[in-house]
Amino acid sequence: MNSIEKNKLPKHIAVILDGNGRWAQLRNLPRSEGHRKGGENLKRFIDDILELQIPYISLYAFSTENWKRPKTEIHSLWKLMLEFFAKYLEECIEKKICIKISGDITKLPKSNQEIINEAINKTKKNKHLYVNFCINYGSQQEIINAINQILEIKINQFQQTGQIKKINKKEFEKYLYTYPLPPVDLLIRPGGEYRISNFLLWQCAYAELYFTKTLWPDFSKEDLYNALEWYSKRERRFGGLLSIK
Ligand code: IPE
Ligand code: IPE
Ligand code: MG
């Protein structure tokens, strides 16, 4: 594995953890086995990220659209998530990881909400790596949620002052679940689909998009390095011009 220049590494990587079900089906295993294996791979992936000293990762674990799945699968996902946090919370604390959640977790089983809140509270002062778990997350819902919060504030403002002060991009971003994380530099989607599936639409405005057929449970350190090497060769222009050499 080649080493990549540190200044060419992304600051914020987002990953769509896709392909667990197919991984299991290919082995004649129940889909839940794929999710379990995906969880194990996630733990390994976080260690790779720590080693690389990348400061922010966002992980798409359950979308607002995933409620369309059979109840049994959803139930197994909550069970695995509970086990994941119970098993690794202490290690996250030791490794100075800050756990953040994006999404509406009030729709999750009580025990999941409790362990997530415990994880947030016990890691909130950590600064080594921000791990943003996107759970019951949908980007469109996130934006509507932000607008509704702003509406409420603006109605109050109008009632008190008779005026409404317009907001700008920076102020708007304060109402997104992901605040105060920086924009996504690199979005990785394993599993072979070439779509965003309602993930971080605002935050990925200028992200580099990396798609691979590898299913998430098989996504290895080598796959990560391949993605990073590809990323290091991108010329990010942000609407400007190519740098003159
Ligand atoms: C992603 O894997 C995990 C979740 C959506 C929770 P999938 O379950 O979508 O796996 P595939 O796409 O069916 O293989
Ligand atoms: C995206 O995967 C959501 C997560 C990985 C949590 P899906 O499997 O739900 O996406 P689609 O349905 O293929 O777009
Ligand atoms: Mg999928």
mmCIF file of C-alpha atoms and ligand atoms in Angstrom:
data_model
loop_
_atom_site.group_PDB
_atom_site.id
_atom_site.type_symbol
_atom_site.label_atom_id
_atom_site.label_comp_id
_atom_site.label_asym_id
_atom_site.label_seq_id
_atom_site.Cartn_x
_atom_site.Cartn_y
_atom_site.Cartn_z
ATOM 1 C CA MET A 1 0.000 0.000 0.000
ATOM 2 C CA ASN A 2 1.422 3.344 -1.025
ATOM 3 C CA SER A 3 1.644 6.082 1.531
ATOM 4 C CA ILE A 4 -0.312 9.171 0.559
ATOM 5 C CA GLU A 5 0.926 12.689 1.285
ATOM 6 C CA LYS A 6 -0.816 13.943 4.403
ATOM 7 C CA ASN A 7 -1.843 17.242 2.822
ATOM 8 C CA LYS A 8 -3.634 15.321 0.061
ATOM 9 C CA LEU A 9 -5.887 13.425 2.469
ATOM 10 C CA PRO A 10 -9.547 14.413 2.841
ATOM 11 C CA LYS A 11 -10.597 16.003 6.135
ATOM 12 C CA HIS A 12 -14.138 14.666 6.045
ATOM 13 C CA ILE A 13 -15.024 11.287 4.520
ATOM 14 C CA ALA A 14 -18.644 10.165 4.210
ATOM 15 C CA VAL A 15 -19.457 6.507 3.604
ATOM 16 C CA ILE A 16 -22.722 4.897 2.465
ATOM 17 C CA LEU A 17 -22.487 1.526 4.193
ATOM 18 C CA ASP A 18 -24.161 -0.428 1.401
ATOM 19 C CA GLY A 19 -24.089 -4.036 0.257
ATOM 20 C CA ASN A 20 -24.550 -5.935 3.534
ATOM 21 C CA GLY A 21 -27.667 -7.765 2.340
ATOM 22 C CA ARG A 22 -26.093 -8.920 -0.916
ATOM 23 C CA TRP A 23 -22.944 -10.002 0.928
ATOM 24 C CA ALA A 24 -25.101 -12.351 3.041
ATOM 25 C CA GLN A 25 -27.291 -13.530 0.152
ATOM 26 C CA LEU A 26 -24.195 -14.517 -1.850
ATOM 27 C CA ARG A 27 -23.323 -16.858 1.020
ATOM 28 C CA ASN A 28 -26.863 -18.146 1.594
ATOM 29 C CA LEU A 29 -26.901 -16.418 4.953
ATOM 30 C CA PRO A 30 -29.716 -14.289 6.433
ATOM 31 C CA ARG A 31 -29.431 -10.554 5.627
ATOM 32 C CA SER A 32 -28.880 -9.865 9.335
ATOM 33 C CA GLU A 33 -25.565 -11.771 9.096
ATOM 34 C CA GLY A 34 -24.493 -9.269 6.449
ATOM 35 C CA HIS A 35 -25.358 -6.406 8.761
ATOM 36 C CA ARG A 36 -23.392 -8.060 11.577
ATOM 37 C CA LYS A 37 -20.366 -8.490 9.332
ATOM 38 C CA GLY A 38 -20.831 -4.882 8.140
ATOM 39 C CA GLY A 39 -20.706 -3.721 11.772
ATOM 40 C CA GLU A 40 -17.477 -5.610 12.381
ATOM 41 C CA ASN A 41 -15.971 -4.069 9.281
ATOM 42 C CA LEU A 42 -17.022 -0.628 10.484
ATOM 43 C CA LYS A 43 -14.999 -1.048 13.678
ATOM 44 C CA ARG A 44 -11.953 -2.059 11.602
ATOM 45 C CA PHE A 45 -12.515 0.880 9.220
ATOM 46 C CA ILE A 46 -12.630 3.376 12.101
ATOM 47 C CA ASP A 47 -9.228 2.074 13.267
ATOM 48 C CA ASP A 48 -7.809 2.664 9.768
ATOM 49 C CA ILE A 49 -9.152 6.207 9.834
ATOM 50 C CA LEU A 50 -7.591 6.816 13.262
ATOM 51 C CA GLU A 51 -4.260 5.587 11.960
ATOM 52 C CA LEU A 52 -4.479 8.020 9.036
ATOM 53 C CA GLN A 53 -5.415 10.868 11.432
ATOM 54 C CA ILE A 54 -8.398 11.894 9.317
ATOM 55 C CA PRO A 55 -10.500 14.057 11.658
ATOM 56 C CA TYR A 56 -14.136 13.568 10.482
ATOM 57 C CA ILE A 57 -16.161 10.658 9.158
ATOM 58 C CA SER A 58 -19.905 10.418 8.489
ATOM 59 C CA LEU A 59 -21.432 6.950 8.257
ATOM 60 C CA TYR A 60 -24.815 6.236 6.696
ATOM 61 C CA ALA A 61 -26.243 3.458 8.842
ATOM 62 C CA PHE A 62 -30.053 3.811 8.453
ATOM 63 C CA SER A 63 -31.966 6.093 6.121
ATOM 64 C CA THR A 64 -35.423 7.638 6.536
ATOM 65 C CA GLU A 65 -36.382 5.400 3.588
ATOM 66 C CA ASN A 66 -35.105 2.195 5.221
ATOM 67 C CA TRP A 67 -38.349 2.020 7.273
ATOM 68 C CA LYS A 68 -39.851 0.478 4.121
ATOM 69 C CA ARG A 69 -37.948 -2.748 4.907
ATOM 70 C CA PRO A 70 -39.487 -5.762 6.682
ATOM 71 C CA LYS A 71 -39.952 -5.280 10.448
ATOM 72 C CA THR A 72 -37.729 -8.286 11.174
ATOM 73 C CA GLU A 73 -34.785 -6.731 9.320
ATOM 74 C CA ILE A 74 -35.272 -3.356 11.020
ATOM 75 C CA HIS A 75 -35.449 -5.099 14.391
ATOM 76 C CA SER A 76 -32.190 -6.950 13.736
ATOM 77 C CA LEU A 77 -30.539 -3.671 12.758
ATOM 78 C CA TRP A 78 -31.497 -2.022 16.063
ATOM 79 C CA LYS A 79 -30.274 -5.082 17.965
ATOM 80 C CA LEU A 80 -26.921 -5.026 16.160
ATOM 81 C CA MET A 81 -26.588 -1.288 16.674
ATOM 82 C CA LEU A 82 -27.183 -1.710 20.396
ATOM 83 C CA GLU A 83 -24.536 -4.433 20.557
ATOM 84 C CA PHE A 84 -22.121 -2.298 18.538
ATOM 85 C CA PHE A 85 -22.317 0.662 20.929
ATOM 86 C CA ALA A 86 -22.248 -1.583 24.031
ATOM 87 C CA LYS A 87 -19.171 -3.392 22.741
ATOM 88 C CA TYR A 88 -17.126 -0.423 21.517
ATOM 89 C CA LEU A 89 -18.109 2.582 23.624
ATOM 90 C CA GLU A 90 -15.269 2.129 26.131
ATOM 91 C CA GLU A 91 -12.760 1.788 23.311
ATOM 92 C CA CYS A 92 -14.115 4.963 21.670
ATOM 93 C CA ILE A 93 -13.616 6.827 24.936
ATOM 94 C CA GLU A 94 -10.028 5.534 25.233
ATOM 95 C CA LYS A 95 -9.266 6.461 21.631
ATOM 96 C CA LYS A 96 -10.632 9.999 22.145
ATOM 97 C CA ILE A 97 -13.380 9.579 19.565
ATOM 98 C CA CYS A 98 -16.288 12.031 19.655
ATOM 99 C CA ILE A 99 -19.554 10.307 18.718
ATOM 100 C CA LYS A 100 -22.092 12.459 16.951
ATOM 101 C CA ILE A 101 -25.516 11.536 15.588
ATOM 102 C CA SER A 102 -27.281 12.969 12.552
ATOM 103 C CA GLY A 103 -30.953 12.063 12.179
ATOM 104 C CA ASP A 104 -34.071 11.691 14.295
ATOM 105 C CA ILE A 105 -33.280 9.011 16.850
ATOM 106 C CA THR A 106 -36.540 9.535 18.788
ATOM 107 C CA LYS A 107 -38.130 6.927 16.486
ATOM 108 C CA LEU A 108 -35.644 4.251 17.622
ATOM 109 C CA PRO A 109 -36.309 1.730 20.441
ATOM 110 C CA LYS A 110 -35.767 3.261 23.905
ATOM 111 C CA SER A 111 -32.703 1.121 24.671
ATOM 112 C CA ASN A 112 -31.020 2.323 21.465
ATOM 113 C CA GLN A 113 -31.787 5.947 22.303
ATOM 114 C CA GLU A 114 -30.334 5.469 25.779
ATOM 115 C CA ILE A 115 -27.045 3.964 24.660
ATOM 116 C CA ILE A 116 -26.671 6.551 21.894
ATOM 117 C CA ASN A 117 -27.245 9.394 24.357
ATOM 118 C CA GLU A 118 -24.758 7.799 26.743
ATOM 119 C CA ALA A 119 -22.216 7.538 23.904
ATOM 120 C CA ILE A 120 -22.749 11.195 22.960
ATOM 121 C CA ASN A 121 -22.398 12.377 26.569
ATOM 122 C CA LYS A 122 -19.357 10.283 27.398
ATOM 123 C CA THR A 123 -17.450 11.313 24.268
ATOM 124 C CA LYS A 124 -18.556 14.910 23.748
ATOM 125 C CA LYS A 125 -15.266 16.446 24.897
ATOM 126 C CA ASN A 126 -13.138 14.235 22.630
ATOM 127 C CA LYS A 127 -11.485 15.785 19.627
ATOM 128 C CA HIS A 128 -9.287 13.125 18.056
ATOM 129 C CA LEU A 129 -11.829 11.841 15.521
ATOM 130 C CA TYR A 130 -15.467 12.849 15.038
ATOM 131 C CA VAL A 131 -17.577 9.847 14.068
ATOM 132 C CA ASN A 132 -20.921 11.059 12.817
ATOM 133 C CA PHE A 133 -23.414 8.180 12.725
ATOM 134 C CA CYS A 134 -26.299 8.985 10.389
ATOM 135 C CA ILE A 135 -29.232 7.054 11.808
ATOM 136 C CA ASN A 136 -32.823 7.543 10.655
ATOM 137 C CA TYR A 137 -31.193 10.195 8.517
ATOM 138 C CA GLY A 138 -32.466 11.682 5.264
ATOM 139 C CA SER A 139 -30.987 14.770 3.702
ATOM 140 C CA GLN A 140 -34.311 16.152 2.472
ATOM 141 C CA GLN A 141 -35.834 15.697 5.913
ATOM 142 C CA GLU A 142 -32.753 17.370 7.455
ATOM 143 C CA ILE A 143 -33.199 20.439 5.231
ATOM 144 C CA ILE A 144 -36.948 20.668 5.927
ATOM 145 C CA ASN A 145 -36.233 20.296 9.638
ATOM 146 C CA ALA A 146 -33.747 23.190 9.409
ATOM 147 C CA ILE A 147 -36.276 25.365 7.573
ATOM 148 C CA ASN A 148 -38.956 24.677 10.182
ATOM 149 C CA GLN A 149 -36.612 25.633 13.031
ATOM 150 C CA ILE A 150 -35.687 28.843 11.228
ATOM 151 C CA LEU A 151 -39.365 29.612 10.509
ATOM 152 C CA GLU A 152 -40.172 29.415 14.198
ATOM 153 C CA ILE A 153 -37.310 31.756 15.086
ATOM 154 C CA LYS A 154 -38.253 34.188 12.333
ATOM 155 C CA ILE A 155 -41.935 34.255 13.318
ATOM 156 C CA ASN A 156 -40.841 35.131 16.866
ATOM 157 C CA GLN A 157 -38.468 37.764 15.523
ATOM 158 C CA PHE A 158 -41.264 39.292 13.464
ATOM 159 C CA GLN A 159 -43.667 39.315 16.377
ATOM 160 C CA GLN A 160 -41.112 41.079 18.545
ATOM 161 C CA THR A 161 -39.554 43.523 16.109
ATOM 162 C CA GLY A 162 -41.969 43.731 13.175
ATOM 163 C CA GLN A 163 -39.073 42.798 10.909
ATOM 164 C CA ILE A 164 -37.466 39.673 9.484
ATOM 165 C CA LYS A 165 -33.711 39.472 9.034
ATOM 166 C CA LYS A 166 -32.731 37.238 6.108
ATOM 167 C CA ILE A 167 -30.255 34.420 6.734
ATOM 168 C CA ASN A 168 -27.150 33.413 4.817
ATOM 169 C CA LYS A 169 -25.506 30.051 4.038
ATOM 170 C CA LYS A 170 -23.361 30.048 7.155
ATOM 171 C CA GLU A 171 -26.349 30.695 9.418
ATOM 172 C CA PHE A 172 -28.478 28.095 7.623
ATOM 173 C CA GLU A 173 -25.853 25.395 8.189
ATOM 174 C CA LYS A 174 -26.190 25.832 11.948
ATOM 175 C CA TYR A 175 -29.577 24.109 11.745
ATOM 176 C CA LEU A 176 -28.360 21.012 9.887
ATOM 177 C CA TYR A 177 -27.848 17.818 11.897
ATOM 178 C CA THR A 178 -24.203 17.737 10.863
ATOM 179 C CA TYR A 179 -23.291 21.124 12.343
ATOM 180 C CA PRO A 180 -20.453 21.986 13.112
ATOM 181 C CA LEU A 181 -18.788 19.409 10.846
ATOM 182 C CA PRO A 182 -17.042 20.774 7.742
ATOM 183 C CA PRO A 183 -18.281 19.921 4.217
ATOM 184 C CA VAL A 184 -17.638 16.416 2.904
ATOM 185 C CA ASP A 185 -14.449 16.122 0.834
ATOM 186 C CA LEU A 186 -14.808 12.497 -0.234
ATOM 187 C CA LEU A 187 -17.976 10.408 -0.473
ATOM 188 C CA ILE A 188 -17.400 6.654 -0.755
ATOM 189 C CA ARG A 189 -20.206 4.340 -1.852
ATOM 190 C CA PRO A 190 -19.432 0.630 -1.827
ATOM 191 C CA GLY A 191 -22.024 -1.875 -3.103
ATOM 192 C CA GLY A 192 -22.080 -1.017 -6.802
ATOM 193 C CA GLU A 193 -24.909 1.555 -6.906
ATOM 194 C CA TYR A 194 -24.230 4.918 -8.522
ATOM 195 C CA ARG A 195 -26.517 7.132 -6.485
ATOM 196 C CA ILE A 196 -26.562 9.253 -3.339
ATOM 197 C CA SER A 197 -29.785 7.826 -1.774
ATOM 198 C CA ASN A 198 -30.710 11.014 0.122
ATOM 199 C CA PHE A 199 -27.358 11.286 1.930
ATOM 200 C CA LEU A 200 -25.733 14.634 2.837
ATOM 201 C CA LEU A 201 -26.993 16.441 -0.288
ATOM 202 C CA TRP A 202 -26.081 19.869 1.054
ATOM 203 C CA GLN A 203 -22.785 18.800 2.614
ATOM 204 C CA CYS A 204 -21.592 16.998 -0.545
ATOM 205 C CA ALA A 205 -21.995 20.052 -2.810
ATOM 206 C CA TYR A 206 -18.305 19.855 -3.782
ATOM 207 C CA ALA A 207 -17.414 16.366 -2.581
ATOM 208 C CA GLU A 208 -15.443 14.008 -4.801
ATOM 209 C CA LEU A 209 -17.602 10.921 -5.425
ATOM 210 C CA TYR A 210 -16.011 7.465 -5.288
ATOM 211 C CA PHE A 211 -18.061 4.400 -6.219
ATOM 212 C CA THR A 212 -16.892 0.802 -5.941
ATOM 213 C CA LYS A 213 -18.548 -2.563 -6.576
ATOM 214 C CA THR A 214 -16.975 -4.008 -3.414
ATOM 215 C CA LEU A 215 -19.720 -4.793 -0.888
ATOM 216 C CA TRP A 216 -19.358 -2.986 2.446
ATOM 217 C CA PRO A 217 -18.485 -6.075 4.570
ATOM 218 C CA ASP A 218 -15.563 -6.731 2.155
ATOM 219 C CA PHE A 219 -14.377 -3.101 1.995
ATOM 220 C CA SER A 220 -10.778 -3.453 3.207
ATOM 221 C CA LYS A 221 -7.900 -1.188 4.158
ATOM 222 C CA GLU A 222 -6.628 -1.644 0.610
ATOM 223 C CA ASP A 223 -9.990 -0.426 -0.768
ATOM 224 C CA LEU A 224 -9.755 2.635 1.467
ATOM 225 C CA TYR A 225 -6.231 3.368 0.272
ATOM 226 C CA ASN A 226 -7.344 2.972 -3.351
ATOM 227 C CA ALA A 227 -10.082 5.546 -2.730
ATOM 228 C CA LEU A 228 -7.625 7.890 -1.017
ATOM 229 C CA GLU A 229 -5.089 7.554 -3.781
ATOM 230 C CA TRP A 230 -7.781 8.338 -6.370
ATOM 231 C CA TYR A 231 -8.865 11.331 -4.246
ATOM 232 C CA SER A 232 -5.299 12.639 -3.951
ATOM 233 C CA LYS A 233 -5.174 12.946 -7.750
ATOM 234 C CA ARG A 234 -8.360 15.011 -8.070
ATOM 235 C CA GLU A 235 -7.962 18.666 -8.916
ATOM 236 C CA ARG A 236 -10.544 20.388 -6.743
ATOM 237 C CA ARG A 237 -11.496 23.651 -8.369
ATOM 238 C CA PHE A 238 -14.655 24.661 -6.475
ATOM 239 C CA GLY A 239 -15.853 26.506 -9.548
ATOM 240 C CA GLY A 240 -12.530 28.259 -10.077
ATOM 241 C CA LEU A 241 -9.917 27.570 -12.740
ATOM 242 C CA LEU A 242 -7.197 24.948 -13.046
ATOM 243 C CA SER A 243 -4.107 26.022 -11.164
ATOM 244 C CA ILE A 244 -1.441 27.293 -13.552
ATOM 245 C CA LYS A 245 1.740 25.243 -13.288
HETATM 246 C C1 IPE B 1 -26.869 -1.306 3.795
HETATM 247 O O1 IPE B 1 -26.875 -2.583 3.257
HETATM 248 C C2 IPE B 1 -27.283 -1.314 5.229
HETATM 249 C C3 IPE B 1 -28.548 -0.604 5.484
HETATM 250 C C4 IPE B 1 -29.288 -0.001 4.610
HETATM 251 C C5 IPE B 1 -28.986 -0.601 6.857
HETATM 252 P P1 IPE B 1 -28.148 -3.112 2.518
HETATM 253 O O2 IPE B 1 -29.025 -3.825 3.495
HETATM 254 O O3 IPE B 1 -28.825 -2.047 1.737
HETATM 255 O O4 IPE B 1 -27.496 -4.171 1.538
HETATM 256 P P2 IPE B 1 -27.931 -4.490 0.059
HETATM 257 O O5 IPE B 1 -27.894 -3.216 -0.713
HETATM 258 O O6 IPE B 1 -29.309 -5.077 0.135
HETATM 259 O O7 IPE B 1 -26.919 -5.477 -0.401
HETATM 260 C C1 IPE B 2 -28.480 3.570 1.521
HETATM 261 O O1 IPE B 2 -28.570 2.235 1.125
HETATM 262 C C2 IPE B 2 -28.767 3.707 2.975
HETATM 263 C C3 IPE B 2 -27.770 3.133 3.871
HETATM 264 C C4 IPE B 2 -26.691 2.487 3.543
HETATM 265 C C5 IPE B 2 -28.047 3.328 5.269
HETATM 266 P P1 IPE B 2 -29.914 1.652 0.527
HETATM 267 O O2 IPE B 2 -29.658 0.225 0.211
HETATM 268 O O3 IPE B 2 -31.046 1.930 1.431
HETATM 269 O O4 IPE B 2 -30.095 2.519 -0.795
HETATM 270 P P2 IPE B 2 -30.898 2.251 -2.110
HETATM 271 O O5 IPE B 2 -32.283 1.802 -1.705
HETATM 272 O O6 IPE B 2 -30.172 1.171 -2.852
HETATM 273 O O7 IPE B 2 -30.877 3.544 -2.843
HETATM 274 MG MG MG B 3 -28.588 -1.371 -0.194
#
